[in-house]
Amino acid sequence: MQEIWYVFKDNKLLLRRSFEPRLLTSFDIETLSGLLINEGIVVIGDRDKSKVINEFWGEMARDATVPGNMITVGLREVGSVLGEEVFYKAARAFQLMKWYGHHLFCMSCGGRLKPSPFDNGKICPFCGAIFYPPVTPAIIVAVEREGKILLARNANFPPGRYSVIAGFVEPGESFEDAVRREVKEEVSVEVKNIRYFGSQPWPFPHTIMVGFTAQWASGEIKPDGREILDARWFAPDELPDIPSGISISRKLIDHFRQYSI
């Protein structure tokens, strides 16, 4: 039975050092004996039943030293190193690790929670309450106008980086309403023809990004000056520094570039 481990230290994933770095297995975990402060299950068994793979997550102590036969990789870089499928699995493991470590007590009675034997939830043995890892929805949208795409510079971006508009969905709000509100709040533009593009789990910290395309309807760009420092319309051959890797923001921009040329 094959075991795969997603072990994190300082929010970075440990990989076995080799010509082509790989995920850790149960054999590698023996090297980390005594260095893991938390561990748990990601998946038991393969969903297509064609093979049996057990997947686990582990959290390494902050003051522990990474063994010489291992390296660490930032979670955002996992996709470019090991591919999109591994990124999604590592993201799931990371979210479970964070939730298990931070949610220890029942919010109903204060009792200490125990892992559910059936799924990734936690059960209170005192009042029977059941809790599950949160998933926070957020929208991300590529807005087009006359062959150009709206890209904005968020205050938290690296210098010179631009991307599409994104934001969290508020209570009682549809995804489409969130698209309209976020674009209006951040750059003072109205949009129309909102169309679903795709979604992506994004473990920073526990988000599901729901992507859309939209068309400019009215208004001129005016950044809010708080979240958004600058925003402009860019032609496909005039794009600034944009997100790299497998992020849905990059996929939206690449989709625009592909179908605008």
mmCIF file of C-alpha atoms in Angstrom:
data_model
loop_
_atom_site.group_PDB
_atom_site.id
_atom_site.type_symbol
_atom_site.label_atom_id
_atom_site.label_comp_id
_atom_site.label_asym_id
_atom_site.label_seq_id
_atom_site.Cartn_x
_atom_site.Cartn_y
_atom_site.Cartn_z
ATOM 1 C CA MET A 1 0.000 0.000 0.000
ATOM 2 C CA GLN A 2 1.517 3.289 -1.113
ATOM 3 C CA GLU A 3 1.546 6.256 1.270
ATOM 4 C CA ILE A 4 2.049 9.858 0.177
ATOM 5 C CA TRP A 5 2.830 12.596 2.717
ATOM 6 C CA TYR A 6 2.360 16.344 2.414
ATOM 7 C CA VAL A 7 4.583 17.691 5.173
ATOM 8 C CA PHE A 8 4.804 21.433 5.801
ATOM 9 C CA LYS A 9 7.289 23.599 7.648
ATOM 10 C CA ASP A 10 6.760 27.360 7.895
ATOM 11 C CA ASN A 11 3.963 27.025 5.304
ATOM 12 C CA LYS A 12 6.324 25.380 2.813
ATOM 13 C CA LEU A 13 6.030 21.849 1.445
ATOM 14 C CA LEU A 14 8.851 19.371 2.058
ATOM 15 C CA LEU A 15 10.040 17.397 -0.964
ATOM 16 C CA ARG A 16 12.609 14.641 -1.308
ATOM 17 C CA ARG A 17 15.773 16.082 -2.813
ATOM 18 C CA SER A 18 16.657 14.469 -6.154
ATOM 19 C CA PHE A 19 17.189 15.269 -9.822
ATOM 20 C CA GLU A 20 13.382 15.584 -9.983
ATOM 21 C CA PRO A 21 12.068 16.510 -6.503
ATOM 22 C CA ARG A 22 9.160 14.325 -5.361
ATOM 23 C CA LEU A 23 6.601 14.095 -2.584
ATOM 24 C CA LEU A 24 7.533 12.288 0.595
ATOM 25 C CA THR A 25 6.484 8.683 1.216
ATOM 26 C CA SER A 26 6.186 6.627 4.397
ATOM 27 C CA PHE A 27 9.861 5.676 4.012
ATOM 28 C CA ASP A 28 10.858 9.361 4.184
ATOM 29 C CA ILE A 29 8.666 9.948 7.238
ATOM 30 C CA GLU A 30 10.940 7.688 9.275
ATOM 31 C CA THR A 31 13.609 10.379 8.829
ATOM 32 C CA LEU A 32 11.243 12.931 10.393
ATOM 33 C CA SER A 33 10.543 10.836 13.485
ATOM 34 C CA GLY A 34 10.004 13.175 16.434
ATOM 35 C CA LEU A 35 9.930 16.300 14.261
ATOM 36 C CA LEU A 36 6.198 16.289 13.401
ATOM 37 C CA ILE A 37 3.954 18.116 15.867
ATOM 38 C CA ASN A 38 0.686 17.279 14.079
ATOM 39 C CA GLU A 39 -0.450 14.828 11.427
ATOM 40 C CA GLY A 40 -3.677 13.635 9.849
ATOM 41 C CA ILE A 41 -5.411 12.035 6.891
ATOM 42 C CA VAL A 42 -5.995 13.720 3.534
ATOM 43 C CA VAL A 43 -7.491 10.827 1.525
ATOM 44 C CA ILE A 44 -7.801 7.108 2.171
ATOM 45 C CA GLY A 45 -8.030 5.138 -1.073
ATOM 46 C CA ASP A 46 -8.103 6.393 -4.632
ATOM 47 C CA ARG A 47 -11.482 7.704 -5.783
ATOM 48 C CA ASP A 48 -11.405 5.773 -9.056
ATOM 49 C CA LYS A 49 -10.667 2.537 -7.128
ATOM 50 C CA SER A 50 -7.959 1.602 -9.623
ATOM 51 C CA LYS A 51 -5.254 1.699 -6.959
ATOM 52 C CA VAL A 52 -4.948 2.127 -3.230
ATOM 53 C CA ILE A 53 -3.143 5.267 -2.136
ATOM 54 C CA ASN A 54 -3.240 6.648 1.377
ATOM 55 C CA GLU A 55 -2.432 10.357 1.650
ATOM 56 C CA PHE A 56 -1.517 12.147 4.861
ATOM 57 C CA TRP A 57 -0.538 15.614 6.009
ATOM 58 C CA GLY A 58 2.075 16.497 8.587
ATOM 59 C CA GLU A 59 3.252 19.671 10.301
ATOM 60 C CA MET A 60 6.893 20.045 11.185
ATOM 61 C CA ALA A 61 8.013 22.032 14.204
ATOM 62 C CA ARG A 62 9.178 25.558 13.371
ATOM 63 C CA ASP A 63 12.497 25.126 15.170
ATOM 64 C CA ALA A 64 13.196 21.727 13.577
ATOM 65 C CA THR A 65 15.951 21.364 10.993
ATOM 66 C CA VAL A 66 15.020 20.087 7.542
ATOM 67 C CA PRO A 67 16.993 16.894 6.804
ATOM 68 C CA GLY A 68 19.728 17.221 4.205
ATOM 69 C CA ASN A 69 17.960 14.888 1.775
ATOM 70 C CA MET A 70 14.906 17.172 1.635
ATOM 71 C CA ILE A 71 14.085 20.666 0.356
ATOM 72 C CA THR A 72 11.204 23.063 0.969
ATOM 73 C CA VAL A 73 9.059 24.687 -1.726
ATOM 74 C CA GLY A 74 6.534 27.488 -1.295
ATOM 75 C CA LEU A 75 2.980 26.307 -1.804
ATOM 76 C CA ARG A 76 2.465 28.803 -4.636
ATOM 77 C CA GLU A 77 5.402 27.229 -6.495
ATOM 78 C CA VAL A 78 4.284 23.607 -6.111
ATOM 79 C CA GLY A 79 2.322 23.678 -9.363
ATOM 80 C CA SER A 80 5.299 24.729 -11.450
ATOM 81 C CA VAL A 81 7.505 22.079 -9.809
ATOM 82 C CA LEU A 82 5.140 19.076 -9.612
ATOM 83 C CA GLY A 83 2.109 20.005 -11.731
ATOM 84 C CA GLU A 84 -1.433 21.196 -11.199
ATOM 85 C CA GLU A 85 -2.850 17.951 -9.786
ATOM 86 C CA VAL A 86 -0.240 17.836 -7.024
ATOM 87 C CA PHE A 87 -0.859 21.524 -6.279
ATOM 88 C CA TYR A 88 -4.552 20.816 -5.668
ATOM 89 C CA LYS A 89 -3.764 17.880 -3.387
ATOM 90 C CA ALA A 90 -1.112 19.834 -1.500
ATOM 91 C CA ALA A 91 -3.585 22.712 -1.151
ATOM 92 C CA ARG A 92 -6.160 20.357 0.382
ATOM 93 C CA ALA A 93 -3.577 18.963 2.785
ATOM 94 C CA PHE A 94 -2.448 22.463 3.776
ATOM 95 C CA GLN A 95 -6.005 23.629 4.456
ATOM 96 C CA LEU A 96 -6.745 20.563 6.573
ATOM 97 C CA MET A 97 -3.531 21.029 8.538
ATOM 98 C CA LYS A 98 -4.320 24.668 9.292
ATOM 99 C CA TRP A 99 -7.894 23.911 10.297
ATOM 100 C CA TYR A 100 -7.021 20.979 12.521
ATOM 101 C CA GLY A 101 -4.369 23.026 14.281
ATOM 102 C CA HIS A 102 -6.525 26.092 14.899
ATOM 103 C CA HIS A 103 -9.943 24.570 15.696
ATOM 104 C CA LEU A 104 -9.497 22.579 18.867
ATOM 105 C CA PHE A 105 -12.637 23.305 20.885
ATOM 106 C CA CYS A 106 -16.393 23.097 20.327
ATOM 107 C CA MET A 107 -18.021 26.445 19.585
ATOM 108 C CA SER A 108 -21.244 25.220 21.223
ATOM 109 C CA CYS A 109 -20.081 23.901 24.597
ATOM 110 C CA GLY A 110 -16.329 24.423 24.714
ATOM 111 C CA GLY A 111 -15.454 20.722 24.813
ATOM 112 C CA ARG A 112 -12.277 19.534 23.121
ATOM 113 C CA LEU A 113 -13.013 18.222 19.637
ATOM 114 C CA LYS A 114 -12.003 14.835 18.275
ATOM 115 C CA PRO A 115 -11.402 13.855 14.631
ATOM 116 C CA SER A 116 -14.393 12.243 12.920
ATOM 117 C CA PRO A 117 -13.833 8.574 11.997
ATOM 118 C CA PHE A 118 -15.914 9.061 8.824
ATOM 119 C CA ASP A 119 -14.584 12.203 7.094
ATOM 120 C CA ASN A 120 -12.452 15.320 7.552
ATOM 121 C CA GLY A 121 -14.741 16.818 10.172
ATOM 122 C CA LYS A 122 -14.425 17.066 13.936
ATOM 123 C CA ILE A 123 -16.958 15.882 16.518
ATOM 124 C CA CYS A 124 -17.597 17.145 20.031
ATOM 125 C CA PRO A 125 -17.835 14.088 22.322
ATOM 126 C CA PHE A 126 -19.805 16.119 24.875
ATOM 127 C CA CYS A 127 -22.666 17.732 22.917
ATOM 128 C CA GLY A 128 -22.399 15.875 19.594
ATOM 129 C CA ALA A 129 -21.809 18.988 17.474
ATOM 130 C CA ILE A 130 -20.003 18.356 14.170
ATOM 131 C CA PHE A 131 -17.688 20.841 12.491
ATOM 132 C CA TYR A 132 -16.120 20.845 9.031
ATOM 133 C CA PRO A 133 -13.236 22.781 7.458
ATOM 134 C CA PRO A 134 -14.498 26.127 6.131
ATOM 135 C CA VAL A 135 -14.448 27.011 2.448
ATOM 136 C CA THR A 136 -14.690 30.726 1.732
ATOM 137 C CA PRO A 137 -15.988 31.687 -1.743
ATOM 138 C CA ALA A 138 -14.339 34.493 -3.678
ATOM 139 C CA ILE A 139 -14.869 35.773 -7.197
ATOM 140 C CA ILE A 140 -12.213 36.661 -9.736
ATOM 141 C CA VAL A 141 -13.100 38.309 -13.035
ATOM 142 C CA ALA A 142 -11.489 39.301 -16.322
ATOM 143 C CA VAL A 143 -13.246 42.428 -17.619
ATOM 144 C CA GLU A 144 -12.833 43.266 -21.296
ATOM 145 C CA ARG A 145 -13.436 46.475 -23.257
ATOM 146 C CA GLU A 146 -12.856 46.843 -26.982
ATOM 147 C CA GLY A 147 -10.140 44.199 -27.147
ATOM 148 C CA LYS A 148 -8.423 45.214 -23.912
ATOM 149 C CA ILE A 149 -8.437 43.651 -20.453
ATOM 150 C CA LEU A 150 -8.760 45.420 -17.109
ATOM 151 C CA LEU A 151 -5.751 44.727 -14.897
ATOM 152 C CA ALA A 152 -5.159 46.250 -11.485
ATOM 153 C CA ARG A 153 -2.257 46.587 -9.080
ATOM 154 C CA ASN A 154 -3.210 45.453 -5.592
ATOM 155 C CA ALA A 155 -1.436 47.038 -2.637
ATOM 156 C CA ASN A 156 -0.169 43.590 -1.601
ATOM 157 C CA PHE A 157 1.341 42.694 -4.985
ATOM 158 C CA PRO A 158 5.083 42.698 -5.702
ATOM 159 C CA PRO A 159 6.289 45.910 -7.385
ATOM 160 C CA GLY A 160 5.006 46.184 -10.954
ATOM 161 C CA ARG A 161 2.624 43.203 -10.722
ATOM 162 C CA TYR A 162 -0.907 43.524 -12.177
ATOM 163 C CA SER A 163 -3.785 41.047 -12.223
ATOM 164 C CA VAL A 164 -7.549 40.763 -12.648
ATOM 165 C CA ILE A 165 -10.063 41.955 -10.063
ATOM 166 C CA ALA A 166 -10.944 39.596 -7.200
ATOM 167 C CA GLY A 167 -12.750 39.699 -3.864
ATOM 168 C CA PHE A 168 -14.707 37.720 -1.303
ATOM 169 C CA VAL A 169 -18.415 36.991 -1.615
ATOM 170 C CA GLU A 170 -20.525 38.616 1.107
ATOM 171 C CA PRO A 171 -23.430 36.945 2.986
ATOM 172 C CA GLY A 172 -26.648 36.859 0.951
ATOM 173 C CA GLU A 173 -24.810 37.698 -2.261
ATOM 174 C CA SER A 174 -24.729 35.727 -5.517
ATOM 175 C CA PHE A 175 -21.461 35.245 -7.379
ATOM 176 C CA GLU A 176 -22.663 37.566 -10.141
ATOM 177 C CA ASP A 177 -23.619 40.267 -7.639
ATOM 178 C CA ALA A 178 -20.197 39.921 -6.030
ATOM 179 C CA VAL A 179 -18.571 40.455 -9.435
ATOM 180 C CA ARG A 180 -20.552 43.653 -9.996
ATOM 181 C CA ARG A 181 -19.880 44.970 -6.495
ATOM 182 C CA GLU A 182 -16.150 44.203 -6.397
ATOM 183 C CA VAL A 183 -15.449 45.786 -9.779
ATOM 184 C CA LYS A 184 -17.523 48.836 -8.873
ATOM 185 C CA GLU A 185 -15.913 49.230 -5.439
ATOM 186 C CA GLU A 186 -12.347 48.729 -6.561
ATOM 187 C CA VAL A 187 -12.213 50.600 -9.880
ATOM 188 C CA SER A 188 -15.607 52.382 -10.261
ATOM 189 C CA VAL A 189 -16.568 50.459 -13.403
ATOM 190 C CA GLU A 190 -19.927 48.819 -14.221
ATOM 191 C CA VAL A 191 -19.912 45.428 -15.987
ATOM 192 C CA LYS A 192 -22.344 43.290 -17.997
ATOM 193 C CA ASN A 193 -22.509 39.892 -19.741
ATOM 194 C CA ILE A 194 -21.034 38.058 -16.766
ATOM 195 C CA ARG A 195 -20.129 34.485 -17.725
ATOM 196 C CA TYR A 196 -18.783 31.620 -15.615
ATOM 197 C CA PHE A 197 -15.197 30.632 -16.513
ATOM 198 C CA GLY A 198 -14.056 28.047 -13.959
ATOM 199 C CA SER A 199 -13.041 27.558 -10.349
ATOM 200 C CA GLN A 200 -9.942 26.745 -8.340
ATOM 201 C CA PRO A 201 -9.293 25.861 -4.703
ATOM 202 C CA TRP A 202 -6.885 28.418 -3.304
ATOM 203 C CA PRO A 203 -5.433 27.595 0.135
ATOM 204 C CA PHE A 204 -4.637 31.131 1.245
ATOM 205 C CA PRO A 205 -6.057 30.323 3.684
ATOM 206 C CA HIS A 206 -9.186 28.324 2.670
ATOM 207 C CA THR A 207 -10.696 29.919 -0.406
ATOM 208 C CA ILE A 208 -12.498 28.630 -3.487
ATOM 209 C CA MET A 209 -11.891 31.052 -6.352
ATOM 210 C CA VAL A 210 -14.827 31.226 -8.783
ATOM 211 C CA GLY A 211 -13.764 32.773 -12.070
ATOM 212 C CA PHE A 212 -15.821 34.845 -14.514
ATOM 213 C CA THR A 213 -15.449 36.907 -17.652
ATOM 214 C CA ALA A 214 -17.407 40.132 -18.131
ATOM 215 C CA GLN A 215 -17.749 43.091 -20.465
ATOM 216 C CA TRP A 216 -17.354 46.748 -19.597
ATOM 217 C CA ALA A 217 -20.756 48.483 -19.415
ATOM 218 C CA SER A 218 -19.994 52.022 -18.237
ATOM 219 C CA GLY A 219 -17.731 54.195 -16.136
ATOM 220 C CA GLU A 220 -14.100 55.207 -16.208
ATOM 221 C CA ILE A 221 -11.380 53.603 -14.120
ATOM 222 C CA LYS A 222 -10.851 55.142 -10.696
ATOM 223 C CA PRO A 223 -8.842 52.958 -8.273
ATOM 224 C CA ASP A 224 -10.124 52.967 -4.697
ATOM 225 C CA GLY A 225 -6.652 53.956 -3.447
ATOM 226 C CA ARG A 226 -6.811 51.470 -0.598
ATOM 227 C CA GLU A 227 -6.811 47.964 -2.070
ATOM 228 C CA ILE A 228 -6.135 49.009 -5.648
ATOM 229 C CA LEU A 229 -3.291 51.445 -6.284
ATOM 230 C CA ASP A 230 -3.536 51.499 -10.083
ATOM 231 C CA ALA A 231 -5.689 49.981 -12.828
ATOM 232 C CA ARG A 232 -5.615 50.221 -16.621
ATOM 233 C CA TRP A 233 -6.869 48.681 -19.860
ATOM 234 C CA PHE A 234 -4.198 46.545 -21.535
ATOM 235 C CA ALA A 235 -4.036 45.167 -25.073
ATOM 236 C CA PRO A 236 -2.909 41.515 -25.515
ATOM 237 C CA ASP A 237 0.556 42.577 -26.724
ATOM 238 C CA GLU A 238 1.002 45.237 -24.002
ATOM 239 C CA LEU A 239 0.544 43.190 -20.846
ATOM 240 C CA PRO A 240 2.574 44.180 -17.751
ATOM 241 C CA ASP A 241 4.066 41.777 -15.199
ATOM 242 C CA ILE A 242 1.263 39.276 -14.477
ATOM 243 C CA PRO A 243 0.861 36.260 -12.152
ATOM 244 C CA SER A 244 2.771 33.166 -13.165
ATOM 245 C CA GLY A 245 2.065 29.494 -12.641
ATOM 246 C CA ILE A 246 -1.269 27.727 -12.559
ATOM 247 C CA SER A 247 -3.391 30.336 -10.772
ATOM 248 C CA ILE A 248 -6.870 30.989 -12.138
ATOM 249 C CA SER A 249 -5.902 34.651 -12.493
ATOM 250 C CA ARG A 250 -3.237 33.651 -15.007
ATOM 251 C CA LYS A 251 -5.682 31.312 -16.770
ATOM 252 C CA LEU A 252 -8.173 34.168 -17.191
ATOM 253 C CA ILE A 253 -5.480 36.441 -18.608
ATOM 254 C CA ASP A 254 -4.186 33.714 -20.935
ATOM 255 C CA HIS A 255 -7.764 33.042 -22.114
ATOM 256 C CA PHE A 256 -8.172 36.721 -22.954
ATOM 257 C CA ARG A 257 -4.826 36.792 -24.769
ATOM 258 C CA GLN A 258 -5.609 33.626 -26.742
ATOM 259 C CA TYR A 259 -8.992 34.758 -28.011
ATOM 260 C CA SER A 260 -8.110 38.410 -28.560
ATOM 261 C CA ILE A 261 -5.221 37.801 -30.954
#
